[in-house]
Short mmCIF file of C-alpha atoms in Angstrom, two decimals:
data_model
loop_
_atom_site.label_atom_id
_atom_site.label_comp_id
_atom_site.label_asym_id
_atom_site.label_seq_id
_atom_site.Cartn_x
_atom_site.Cartn_y
_atom_site.Cartn_z
CA GLN G 1 -4.49 14.07 26.68
CA VAL G 2 -7.56 15.01 24.18
CA GLN G 3 -10.17 14.13 24.82
CA LEU G 4 -13.88 14.27 23.99
CA VAL G 5 -16.71 12.59 25.32
CA GLN G 6 -20.13 13.00 23.95
CA SER G 7 -23.15 12.27 24.87
CA GLY G 8 -25.14 8.98 24.90
CA ALA G 9 -27.14 7.03 22.25
CA GLU G 10 -30.92 8.79 21.68
CA VAL G 11 -33.60 7.40 20.76
CA LYS G 12 -35.88 9.84 18.54
CA ASN G 13 -39.34 10.30 16.99
CA PRO G 14 -39.17 12.44 13.36
CA GLY G 15 -40.22 15.90 12.93
CA ALA G 16 -38.20 15.69 16.70
CA SER G 17 -35.23 17.70 17.87
CA VAL G 18 -31.64 16.09 18.68
CA LYS G 19 -29.21 17.89 20.69
CA VAL G 20 -25.30 15.67 21.06
CA SER G 21 -22.87 16.92 23.39
CA CYS G 22 -19.59 16.83 22.60
CA LYS G 23 -16.32 17.87 26.80
CA ALA G 24 -13.22 18.22 25.34
CA SER G 25 -10.58 18.26 28.47
CA GLY G 26 -6.57 18.19 27.96
CA TYR G 27 -6.99 21.27 26.44
CA THR G 28 -8.05 24.72 26.25
CA LEU G 29 -11.61 24.12 24.42
CA THR G 30 -10.97 27.93 22.98
CA SER G 31 -7.71 27.24 21.04
CA ASN G 32 -8.94 24.91 17.73
CA LEU G 33 -11.78 24.62 16.19
CA MET G 34 -14.23 22.13 16.83
CA HIS G 35 -16.77 19.90 13.70
CA TRP G 36 -19.40 18.13 14.06
CA VAL G 37 -19.83 14.48 10.60
CA ARG G 38 -22.43 12.67 10.30
CA GLN G 39 -21.19 9.00 9.95
CA ALA G 40 -24.80 7.03 8.47
CA PRO G 41 -24.65 2.84 8.82
CA GLY G 42 -22.43 1.10 6.25
CA GLN G 43 -22.16 5.05 4.54
CA GLY G 44 -18.48 7.13 5.07
CA LEU G 45 -17.60 10.72 6.76
CA GLU G 46 -19.82 13.98 5.94
CA TRP G 47 -19.08 17.22 7.42
CA MET G 48 -21.87 19.18 8.74
CA GLY G 49 -19.97 22.43 10.66
CA VAL G 50 -17.91 23.38 12.45
CA ILE G 51 -17.49 26.31 15.63
CA ASN G 52 -14.57 28.46 16.27
CA PRO G 53 -14.94 28.09 20.42
CA SER G 54 -13.15 30.90 21.28
CA GLY G 55 -15.96 34.21 19.51
CA GLY G 56 -18.56 31.07 18.87
CA SER G 57 -18.83 31.94 15.68
CA THR G 58 -20.20 28.65 12.95
CA ARG G 59 -20.58 27.19 9.31
CA TYR G 60 -22.76 24.33 8.32
CA SER G 61 -22.80 22.42 5.56
CA GLN G 62 -25.31 23.65 3.60
CA LYS G 63 -26.80 19.96 2.85
CA PHE G 64 -27.95 20.97 7.10
CA GLN G 65 -28.47 24.69 6.91
CA GLY G 66 -31.29 25.22 9.00
CA ARG G 67 -31.34 21.95 10.51
CA VAL G 68 -28.58 22.45 12.86
CA THR G 69 -27.23 24.58 15.36
CA VAL G 70 -23.57 23.99 16.92
CA THR G 71 -23.37 26.52 20.54
CA ARG G 72 -20.47 25.84 23.03
CA ASP G 73 -20.40 26.42 26.63
CA THR G 74 -16.41 27.54 27.76
CA SER G 75 -17.69 27.75 30.97
CA THR G 76 -17.47 23.39 30.54
CA SER G 77 -15.90 23.02 27.89
CA THR G 78 -18.56 21.18 25.82
CA VAL G 79 -20.51 22.02 22.67
CA TYR G 80 -23.28 20.74 21.38
CA MET G 81 -24.83 20.24 18.63
CA GLU G 82 -28.35 19.96 17.30
CA LEU G 83 -30.43 18.87 15.38
CA THR G 84 -33.76 19.72 13.94
CA SER G 85 -36.65 18.12 11.69
CA LEU G 86 -35.97 14.75 12.19
CA ARG G 87 -36.48 12.59 9.63
CA SER G 88 -35.44 8.40 9.07
CA GLU G 89 -32.25 9.51 6.85
CA ASP G 90 -31.15 11.22 10.27
CA THR G 91 -30.14 8.02 11.40
CA ALA G 92 -26.15 8.06 12.40
CA ILE G 93 -23.10 8.21 14.52
CA PHE G 94 -22.07 12.22 14.68
CA TYR G 95 -19.21 12.67 15.75
CA CYS G 96 -17.14 15.77 16.58
CA ALA G 97 -13.59 16.30 15.95
CA ARG G 98 -10.58 18.56 16.81
CA GLU G 99 -8.68 20.60 14.42
CA LEU G 100 -5.44 20.31 14.78
CA GLY G 101 -3.76 22.60 12.09
CA ALA G 102 -5.60 21.31 9.02
CA ALA G 103 -7.22 18.48 9.82
CA PHE G 104 -9.14 16.01 12.34
CA ASP G 105 -6.01 15.52 15.66
CA SER G 106 -8.69 13.60 18.23
CA TRP G 107 -12.75 12.10 17.55
CA GLY G 108 -14.96 11.76 20.13
CA GLN G 109 -16.83 8.21 20.68
CA GLY G 110 -19.06 8.85 18.38
CA THR G 111 -23.28 9.08 19.92
CA LEU G 112 -26.04 7.31 18.33
CA VAL G 113 -28.73 9.23 17.33
CA THR G 114 -31.96 7.10 16.15
CA VAL G 115 -34.86 8.30 14.51
CA SER G 116 -38.06 6.17 14.88
CA GLN U 1 -19.41 19.87 -2.68
CA SER U 2 -18.45 16.47 -3.67
CA ALA U 3 -16.64 13.41 -2.00
CA LEU U 4 -13.78 12.68 -3.34
CA THR U 5 -12.76 9.87 -4.88
CA GLN U 6 -11.96 6.76 -3.93
CA PRO U 7 -11.76 2.83 -4.23
CA ALA U 8 -14.69 1.16 -2.87
CA SER U 9 -11.74 -1.35 -1.93
CA VAL U 10 -8.61 -2.67 -2.08
CA SER U 11 -7.06 -5.88 -1.21
CA GLY U 12 -3.05 -7.42 -0.43
CA SER U 13 -1.93 -10.12 1.42
CA PRO U 14 0.79 -9.65 4.57
CA GLY U 15 4.08 -7.52 4.06
CA GLN U 16 2.88 -6.45 0.36
CA SER U 17 1.42 -3.08 -0.11
CA VAL U 18 -1.19 -1.14 -0.82
CA THR U 19 -2.25 2.14 -2.54
CA ILE U 20 -5.48 4.74 -1.82
CA SER U 21 -5.34 6.98 -4.38
CA CYS U 22 -7.76 10.14 -3.40
CA ALA U 23 -9.06 12.50 -6.87
CA GLY U 24 -9.84 15.60 -6.08
CA THR U 25 -10.21 19.08 -8.03
CA SER U 26 -8.18 22.26 -7.93
CA SER U 27 -10.48 23.24 -5.25
CA ASP U 28 -9.75 21.03 -3.33
CA VAL U 29 -6.77 18.47 -3.06
CA GLY U 30 -4.92 20.07 -5.94
CA GLY U 31 -5.27 23.80 -4.57
CA TYR U 32 -3.68 22.34 -0.94
CA ASN U 33 -1.60 20.34 0.93
CA TYR U 34 -4.35 19.82 3.20
CA VAL U 35 -4.09 16.09 2.67
CA SER U 36 -5.05 14.14 5.73
CA TRP U 37 -6.05 10.73 5.62
CA TYR U 38 -8.47 8.30 8.61
CA GLN U 39 -7.92 4.71 9.55
CA GLN U 40 -11.68 3.94 10.95
CA HIS U 41 -12.08 -0.09 12.33
CA PRO U 42 -15.43 -1.30 12.95
CA GLY U 43 -17.34 0.45 15.41
CA LYS U 44 -14.71 2.66 16.60
CA ALA U 45 -14.05 6.40 15.49
CA PRO U 46 -11.32 7.57 12.79
CA LYS U 47 -8.01 7.92 13.61
CA LEU U 48 -5.97 10.21 12.05
CA MET U 49 -2.65 8.86 10.17
CA ILE U 50 -1.74 11.25 7.80
CA TYR U 51 -1.57 15.68 7.87
CA ASP U 52 -0.91 17.64 5.85
CA VAL U 53 -0.41 15.87 2.75
CA SER U 54 2.37 13.84 3.99
CA ASN U 55 3.48 13.55 7.62
CA ARG U 56 2.63 10.87 10.66
CA PRO U 57 1.48 11.70 13.83
CA SER U 58 3.19 11.19 16.67
CA GLY U 59 2.68 6.85 17.86
CA VAL U 60 1.40 6.17 13.88
CA SER U 61 3.11 3.87 12.05
CA ASN U 62 5.87 4.98 9.51
CA ARG U 63 4.55 1.79 7.23
CA PHE U 64 1.77 4.52 6.77
CA SER U 65 2.59 6.89 4.16
CA GLY U 66 1.30 9.76 2.09
CA SER U 67 1.91 11.96 -1.01
CA LYS U 68 -0.55 13.74 -3.92
CA SER U 69 0.61 14.61 -7.23
CA GLY U 70 -2.29 17.01 -8.29
CA ASN U 71 -5.78 16.37 -7.75
CA THR U 72 -5.03 13.22 -6.60
CA ALA U 73 -3.91 12.67 -3.34
CA SER U 74 -2.45 8.77 -2.21
CA LEU U 75 -2.32 6.51 1.53
CA THR U 76 0.45 3.94 0.88
CA ILE U 77 0.58 0.89 3.62
CA SER U 78 3.37 -0.53 3.00
CA GLY U 79 4.44 -3.93 5.06
CA LEU U 80 0.72 -5.06 5.21
CA GLN U 81 -0.59 -6.07 8.87
CA THR U 82 -3.45 -7.26 9.49
CA GLU U 83 -4.07 -4.74 12.00
CA ASP U 84 -4.48 -2.89 9.14
CA GLU U 85 -8.03 -4.38 7.86
CA ALA U 86 -9.86 -0.81 8.17
CA ASP U 87 -12.36 1.51 6.98
CA TYR U 88 -10.21 4.47 4.91
CA TYR U 89 -10.78 8.46 4.35
CA CYS U 90 -9.19 11.48 2.88
CA THR U 91 -9.90 14.99 3.31
CA SER U 92 -9.31 17.65 1.93
CA PHE U 93 -8.76 21.51 3.05
CA THR U 94 -11.27 23.15 0.08
CA SER U 95 -11.76 26.45 -1.26
CA THR U 96 -15.67 25.69 -2.22
CA THR U 97 -19.09 25.58 -0.27
CA THR U 98 -17.21 23.65 2.58
CA PRO U 99 -14.05 24.36 4.43
CA TYR U 100 -13.66 20.27 3.83
CA VAL U 101 -14.33 17.40 2.40
CA PHE U 102 -13.97 13.94 2.83
CA GLY U 103 -13.58 11.33 -0.04
CA THR U 104 -15.65 8.07 -0.34
CA GLY U 105 -14.26 6.20 2.00
CA THR U 106 -12.36 2.80 0.81
CA LYS U 107 -12.02 -1.02 3.13
CA VAL U 108 -8.43 -3.16 2.81
CA THR U 109 -8.52 -6.24 3.36
CA VAL U 110 -5.92 -7.63 4.13
CA LEU U 111 -5.86 -11.70 2.65
#
């Protein structure tokens, strides 16, 4: 079955960067777009960006443009999300989510990033 | 791109039905039949409940149903059960600066 397993929780200083990984299994990574979604404590879901693992093309939310980079390593079926210039407001859980059709059918377990 | 508008909370007694609305614009909800709904229990990742407005993935109870009228989509939970208590989010494909936009989220409470 499809599984998305994310890297563990991180604690970062303001101004630092964080790179979260999302390892896919149970399907071919290049067959589906992969999205990243942010959820601040007690808040809703917020779309950050997407990568087409087949060619590596990306698209980002204007809110994060310039600070977020999504990459992939097809040899390990892993997608990465790097967020730079971290500030306290970036404290959140970050999810990777596979797109199937026009929905997010599988989600990673989430990675808590604390900026403090 | 503004978030889709959902009520902050809805509640119902076991066995009752509740409906959650998701209001958007002609650039998102009204323009495409690509509305999906997600259930999120505390401390858990979201789970897909409805896709393409009204389709249920395999394994999702038929107590969950979706619909759309104009720029507003709706999720109805029939025969409310205690395990339905969770946060629910809609999302829609959009023709604006981002490909998808999420709703503000609705907390469903089973009384």
